[in-house]
mmCIF file of C-alpha atoms in Angstrom:
data_model
loop_
_atom_site.group_PDB
_atom_site.id
_atom_site.type_symbol
_atom_site.label_atom_id
_atom_site.label_comp_id
_atom_site.label_asym_id
_atom_site.label_seq_id
_atom_site.Cartn_x
_atom_site.Cartn_y
_atom_site.Cartn_z
ATOM 1 C CA MET A 1 26.682 36.877 -39.244
ATOM 2 C CA ASP A 2 24.470 39.244 -37.232
ATOM 3 C CA LEU A 3 25.721 40.020 -33.742
ATOM 4 C CA THR A 4 24.973 42.664 -31.141
ATOM 5 C CA VAL A 5 26.736 42.734 -27.768
ATOM 6 C CA LYS A 6 25.383 44.855 -24.938
ATOM 7 C CA LYS A 7 27.502 47.221 -22.868
ATOM 8 C CA GLY A 8 28.905 45.405 -19.826
ATOM 9 C CA GLU A 9 28.106 41.921 -21.169
ATOM 10 C CA PHE A 10 30.525 39.007 -20.715
ATOM 11 C CA VAL A 11 30.368 36.865 -23.855
ATOM 12 C CA CYS A 12 32.302 33.619 -24.392
ATOM 13 C CA ILE A 13 32.870 32.266 -27.892
ATOM 14 C CA ILE A 14 33.536 28.565 -28.289
ATOM 15 C CA GLY A 15 33.787 26.187 -31.218
ATOM 16 C CA GLU A 16 36.003 23.631 -32.875
ATOM 17 C CA ILE A 17 39.465 24.535 -34.206
ATOM 18 C CA GLY A 18 39.120 26.469 -37.465
ATOM 19 C CA SER A 19 35.466 27.300 -36.903
ATOM 20 C CA GLY A 20 36.041 31.060 -37.144
ATOM 21 C CA LYS A 21 36.298 32.162 -33.495
ATOM 22 C CA SER A 22 39.455 34.252 -33.921
ATOM 23 C CA SER A 23 38.192 35.554 -37.249
ATOM 24 C CA LEU A 24 35.121 36.933 -35.494
ATOM 25 C CA LEU A 25 37.339 38.984 -33.162
ATOM 26 C CA SER A 26 39.474 40.105 -36.109
ATOM 27 C CA SER A 27 36.350 41.284 -37.880
ATOM 28 C CA LEU A 28 35.397 43.420 -34.889
ATOM 29 C CA ILE A 29 38.621 45.413 -35.215
ATOM 30 C CA GLY A 30 38.180 45.676 -38.981
ATOM 31 C CA ASP A 31 40.901 43.234 -40.034
ATOM 32 C CA MET A 32 38.545 41.033 -42.053
ATOM 33 C CA LEU A 33 37.144 43.808 -44.234
ATOM 34 C CA ALA A 34 38.264 44.483 -47.766
ATOM 35 C CA GLU A 35 40.106 47.793 -48.154
ATOM 36 C CA ASN A 36 37.196 49.499 -49.898
ATOM 37 C CA GLN A 37 34.770 48.471 -47.148
ATOM 38 C CA HIS A 38 36.329 50.471 -44.326
ATOM 39 C CA LYS A 39 34.543 53.706 -45.251
ATOM 40 C CA GLU A 40 31.119 52.090 -44.904
ATOM 41 C CA SER A 41 31.850 49.360 -42.398
ATOM 42 C CA PRO A 42 28.951 47.129 -41.320
ATOM 43 C CA ILE A 43 30.699 46.863 -37.939
ATOM 44 C CA VAL A 44 30.022 49.551 -35.343
ATOM 45 C CA VAL A 45 31.925 49.563 -32.040
ATOM 46 C CA HIS A 46 30.642 52.176 -29.596
ATOM 47 C CA GLU A 47 33.429 51.770 -27.038
ATOM 48 C CA LYS A 48 37.209 52.152 -26.949
ATOM 49 C CA LEU A 49 38.739 48.703 -26.974
ATOM 50 C CA SER A 50 41.755 46.605 -26.042
ATOM 51 C CA TYR A 51 42.608 43.501 -28.080
ATOM 52 C CA VAL A 52 44.573 40.646 -26.524
ATOM 53 C CA GLN A 53 45.910 38.357 -29.237
ATOM 54 C CA GLN A 54 46.184 34.585 -29.061
ATOM 55 C CA GLN A 55 49.946 34.892 -29.548
ATOM 56 C CA PRO A 56 50.970 37.608 -27.048
ATOM 57 C CA TRP A 57 52.693 40.594 -28.604
ATOM 58 C CA ILE A 58 55.646 41.446 -26.375
ATOM 59 C CA GLN A 59 58.062 44.347 -26.890
ATOM 60 C CA ASN A 60 61.805 44.151 -26.328
ATOM 61 C CA LYS A 61 61.452 46.444 -23.291
ATOM 62 C CA THR A 62 61.022 46.095 -19.526
ATOM 63 C CA ILE A 63 58.015 44.396 -17.992
ATOM 64 C CA LYS A 64 56.792 47.747 -16.699
ATOM 65 C CA GLU A 65 57.094 49.357 -20.127
ATOM 66 C CA ASN A 66 55.219 46.453 -21.703
ATOM 67 C CA ILE A 67 52.327 46.951 -19.286
ATOM 68 C CA LEU A 68 52.206 50.758 -19.476
ATOM 69 C CA PHE A 69 52.524 50.691 -23.277
ATOM 70 C CA GLY A 70 53.143 54.422 -23.439
ATOM 71 C CA GLU A 71 50.428 55.340 -20.929
ATOM 72 C CA GLU A 72 51.172 57.591 -17.953
ATOM 73 C CA TYR A 73 52.177 55.671 -14.821
ATOM 74 C CA ASP A 74 49.493 55.322 -12.150
ATOM 75 C CA GLU A 75 50.844 53.340 -9.191
ATOM 76 C CA VAL A 76 47.485 52.162 -7.842
ATOM 77 C CA LYS A 77 46.193 51.069 -11.247
ATOM 78 C CA TYR A 78 49.538 49.470 -12.120
ATOM 79 C CA LYS A 79 49.744 47.378 -8.949
ATOM 80 C CA LYS A 80 46.121 46.330 -9.357
ATOM 81 C CA ALA A 81 46.749 45.131 -12.916
ATOM 82 C CA ILE A 82 49.750 43.087 -11.751
ATOM 83 C CA LYS A 83 47.785 41.549 -8.891
ATOM 84 C CA MET A 84 44.703 40.744 -10.958
ATOM 85 C CA CYS A 85 46.828 39.046 -13.632
ATOM 86 C CA GLU A 86 48.681 36.912 -11.065
ATOM 87 C CA LEU A 87 52.047 38.486 -11.924
ATOM 88 C CA THR A 88 53.170 39.542 -8.430
ATOM 89 C CA ARG A 89 55.139 36.393 -7.661
ATOM 90 C CA ASP A 90 56.683 36.254 -11.135
ATOM 91 C CA ILE A 91 57.936 39.824 -10.885
ATOM 92 C CA ASN A 92 59.260 39.332 -7.352
ATOM 93 C CA ILE A 93 61.533 36.453 -8.387
ATOM 94 C CA LEU A 94 62.955 38.225 -11.451
ATOM 95 C CA PRO A 95 66.465 39.686 -10.950
ATOM 96 C CA ALA A 96 65.389 43.283 -11.574
ATOM 97 C CA GLY A 97 61.692 42.979 -10.768
ATOM 98 C CA ASP A 98 59.456 44.856 -13.209
ATOM 99 C CA LYS A 99 62.557 46.603 -14.579
ATOM 100 C CA THR A 100 63.699 43.275 -16.031
ATOM 101 C CA GLU A 101 64.132 43.665 -19.776
ATOM 102 C CA ILE A 102 62.271 41.144 -21.864
ATOM 103 C CA GLY A 103 64.085 39.574 -24.795
ATOM 104 C CA GLU A 104 62.867 39.619 -28.382
ATOM 105 C CA LYS A 105 59.300 38.221 -28.572
ATOM 106 C CA GLY A 106 59.423 37.518 -24.827
ATOM 107 C CA ILE A 107 62.054 34.807 -25.178
ATOM 108 C CA ASN A 108 62.935 34.876 -21.465
ATOM 109 C CA LEU A 109 59.316 34.437 -20.353
ATOM 110 C CA SER A 110 57.140 31.322 -20.277
ATOM 111 C CA GLY A 111 53.988 31.089 -22.382
ATOM 112 C CA GLY A 112 51.829 31.698 -19.320
ATOM 113 C CA GLN A 113 53.869 34.728 -18.250
ATOM 114 C CA LYS A 114 53.594 36.279 -21.712
ATOM 115 C CA ALA A 115 49.831 35.711 -21.728
ATOM 116 C CA ARG A 116 49.410 37.315 -18.307
ATOM 117 C CA LEU A 117 51.654 40.232 -19.264
ATOM 118 C CA SER A 118 49.523 40.848 -22.337
ATOM 119 C CA LEU A 119 46.404 40.696 -20.174
ATOM 120 C CA ALA A 120 47.921 43.126 -17.658
ATOM 121 C CA ARG A 121 48.521 45.622 -20.480
ATOM 122 C CA ALA A 122 44.840 45.445 -21.417
ATOM 123 C CA VAL A 123 43.730 45.764 -17.799
ATOM 124 C CA TYR A 124 45.962 48.795 -17.247
ATOM 125 C CA ALA A 125 44.674 50.452 -20.444
ATOM 126 C CA ASP A 126 41.233 50.420 -18.773
ATOM 127 C CA LYS A 127 39.191 50.455 -21.997
ATOM 128 C CA ASP A 128 35.447 49.858 -22.054
ATOM 129 C CA LEU A 129 35.625 46.830 -24.379
ATOM 130 C CA LEU A 130 38.076 43.919 -24.190
ATOM 131 C CA LEU A 131 38.481 41.450 -27.051
ATOM 132 C CA LEU A 132 40.328 38.417 -25.701
ATOM 133 C CA ASP A 133 41.513 35.711 -28.082
ATOM 134 C CA ASP A 134 42.039 32.783 -25.711
ATOM 135 C CA PRO A 135 44.774 34.396 -23.561
ATOM 136 C CA ILE A 136 44.161 31.936 -20.714
ATOM 137 C CA SER A 137 44.853 28.722 -22.657
ATOM 138 C CA ALA A 138 48.554 28.727 -21.693
ATOM 139 C CA LEU A 139 47.840 29.003 -17.961
ATOM 140 C CA ASP A 140 47.842 26.163 -15.459
ATOM 141 C CA ALA A 141 44.489 25.171 -13.983
ATOM 142 C CA ASN A 142 44.857 27.044 -10.679
ATOM 143 C CA VAL A 143 46.009 30.338 -12.224
ATOM 144 C CA LYS A 144 43.369 30.055 -14.958
ATOM 145 C CA LYS A 145 40.647 29.673 -12.336
ATOM 146 C CA LYS A 146 41.864 32.721 -10.372
ATOM 147 C CA ILE A 147 42.107 34.924 -13.449
ATOM 148 C CA PHE A 148 38.722 33.862 -14.770
ATOM 149 C CA LYS A 149 36.908 34.444 -11.491
ATOM 150 C CA ASN A 150 38.866 37.335 -9.954
ATOM 151 C CA LEU A 151 39.685 39.272 -13.113
ATOM 152 C CA LEU A 152 37.266 38.454 -15.926
ATOM 153 C CA VAL A 153 34.160 37.952 -13.784
ATOM 154 C CA GLY A 154 35.130 40.185 -10.843
ATOM 155 C CA HIS A 155 37.465 43.114 -11.494
ATOM 156 C CA LEU A 156 36.225 43.684 -15.058
ATOM 157 C CA LYS A 157 32.533 43.188 -14.292
ATOM 158 C CA ASN A 158 31.598 46.648 -15.578
ATOM 159 C CA LYS A 159 33.488 46.202 -18.863
ATOM 160 C CA THR A 160 32.238 44.589 -22.048
ATOM 161 C CA ARG A 161 34.219 41.348 -22.461
ATOM 162 C CA ILE A 162 34.283 39.081 -25.511
ATOM 163 C CA LEU A 163 36.418 36.010 -24.859
ATOM 164 C CA VAL A 164 37.359 33.223 -27.244
ATOM 165 C CA THR A 165 38.076 30.269 -24.975
ATOM 166 C CA HIS A 166 38.321 26.525 -24.488
ATOM 167 C CA ALA A 167 37.785 26.957 -20.727
ATOM 168 C CA VAL A 168 34.431 25.191 -20.742
ATOM 169 C CA ASP A 169 34.448 24.677 -16.962
ATOM 170 C CA PHE A 170 33.586 28.362 -16.509
ATOM 171 C CA LEU A 171 30.784 28.771 -19.024
ATOM 172 C CA HIS A 172 28.178 28.919 -16.266
ATOM 173 C CA LEU A 173 29.821 32.119 -14.980
ATOM 174 C CA VAL A 174 29.375 34.202 -18.149
ATOM 175 C CA ASP A 175 26.377 36.176 -19.360
ATOM 176 C CA ARG A 176 26.201 34.691 -22.830
ATOM 177 C CA ILE A 177 27.708 31.879 -24.898
ATOM 178 C CA LEU A 178 28.176 31.971 -28.667
ATOM 179 C CA VAL A 179 28.894 28.674 -30.396
ATOM 180 C CA ILE A 180 30.608 29.093 -33.775
ATOM 181 C CA LYS A 181 30.484 26.378 -36.423
ATOM 182 C CA GLU A 182 31.954 26.810 -39.919
ATOM 183 C CA GLY A 183 31.924 30.601 -39.613
ATOM 184 C CA GLU A 184 28.339 30.862 -38.371
ATOM 185 C CA ILE A 185 26.792 31.405 -34.955
ATOM 186 C CA THR A 186 24.822 28.205 -34.378
ATOM 187 C CA LEU A 187 23.949 28.690 -30.701
ATOM 188 C CA ASP A 188 23.465 31.912 -28.726
ATOM 189 C CA GLY A 189 22.282 32.094 -25.129
ATOM 190 C CA ASN A 190 23.278 31.632 -21.507
ATOM 191 C CA TYR A 191 24.458 28.358 -19.997
ATOM 192 C CA GLU A 192 21.070 27.392 -18.583
ATOM 193 C CA GLN A 193 19.454 27.896 -21.994
ATOM 194 C CA LEU A 194 22.090 25.943 -23.906
ATOM 195 C CA LYS A 195 23.393 23.278 -21.528
ATOM 196 C CA LYS A 196 21.205 20.525 -22.997
ATOM 197 C CA GLU A 197 22.143 21.295 -26.606
ATOM 198 C CA GLU A 198 23.865 18.255 -28.109
ATOM 199 C CA TYR A 199 26.518 20.216 -30.024
ATOM 200 C CA LEU A 200 27.491 22.245 -26.939
ATOM 201 C CA GLN A 201 27.868 19.046 -24.933
ATOM 202 C CA LYS A 202 30.063 17.631 -27.705
ATOM 203 C CA LEU A 203 32.342 20.683 -27.571
ATOM 204 C CA ILE A 204 32.568 20.498 -23.790
ATOM 205 C CA GLN A 205 33.665 16.873 -23.983
ATOM 206 C CA ILE A 206 36.238 17.657 -26.714
ATOM 207 C CA HIS A 207 37.779 20.520 -24.738
ATOM 208 C CA LYS A 208 37.831 18.574 -21.476
ATOM 209 C CA THR A 209 39.567 15.671 -23.209
ATOM 210 C CA ASN A 210 42.197 18.010 -24.676
#
């Protein structure tokens, strides 16, 4: 697989289940390399990155601590991250607000809340490159639309974003689409270039049905 992503580009990766989408992201952080390959890695990342996993990693700490993740508190940046990740209402209805302690593995949060909390951590970290392994799949349609447009397309427009997703309704908003099939990139281009491709149309129908 030969892949170059430009600084500031918004790339969406789609494909059938088991096609290798998540593995591609894992390879970018070096998790797919054999131990003896790390010294001469064929993967070069020129920017500091944040990685949002498909299964959100949540600490047994407060919401605020989960977002800050050891970083120094910046009120403006913190409130912006909460707003952009649609967490304001959730925090307001919690008994202790953002000081509410989250149970082991986020047991007292819904799947959507955990996903948005994980996203907020990445937004607050303010890295140049974000690797996002389908964090919006657990969100309802309205929240997903807001986060895609306001956060991923809007607020993060100057960041490099690589998103594994099944959100095919938004493919026309991204800079580039990669279609993965059996571990290979079979299609690479923007929506206008690829929209008539038979395999892309098949994937769109599969994801819309699901």
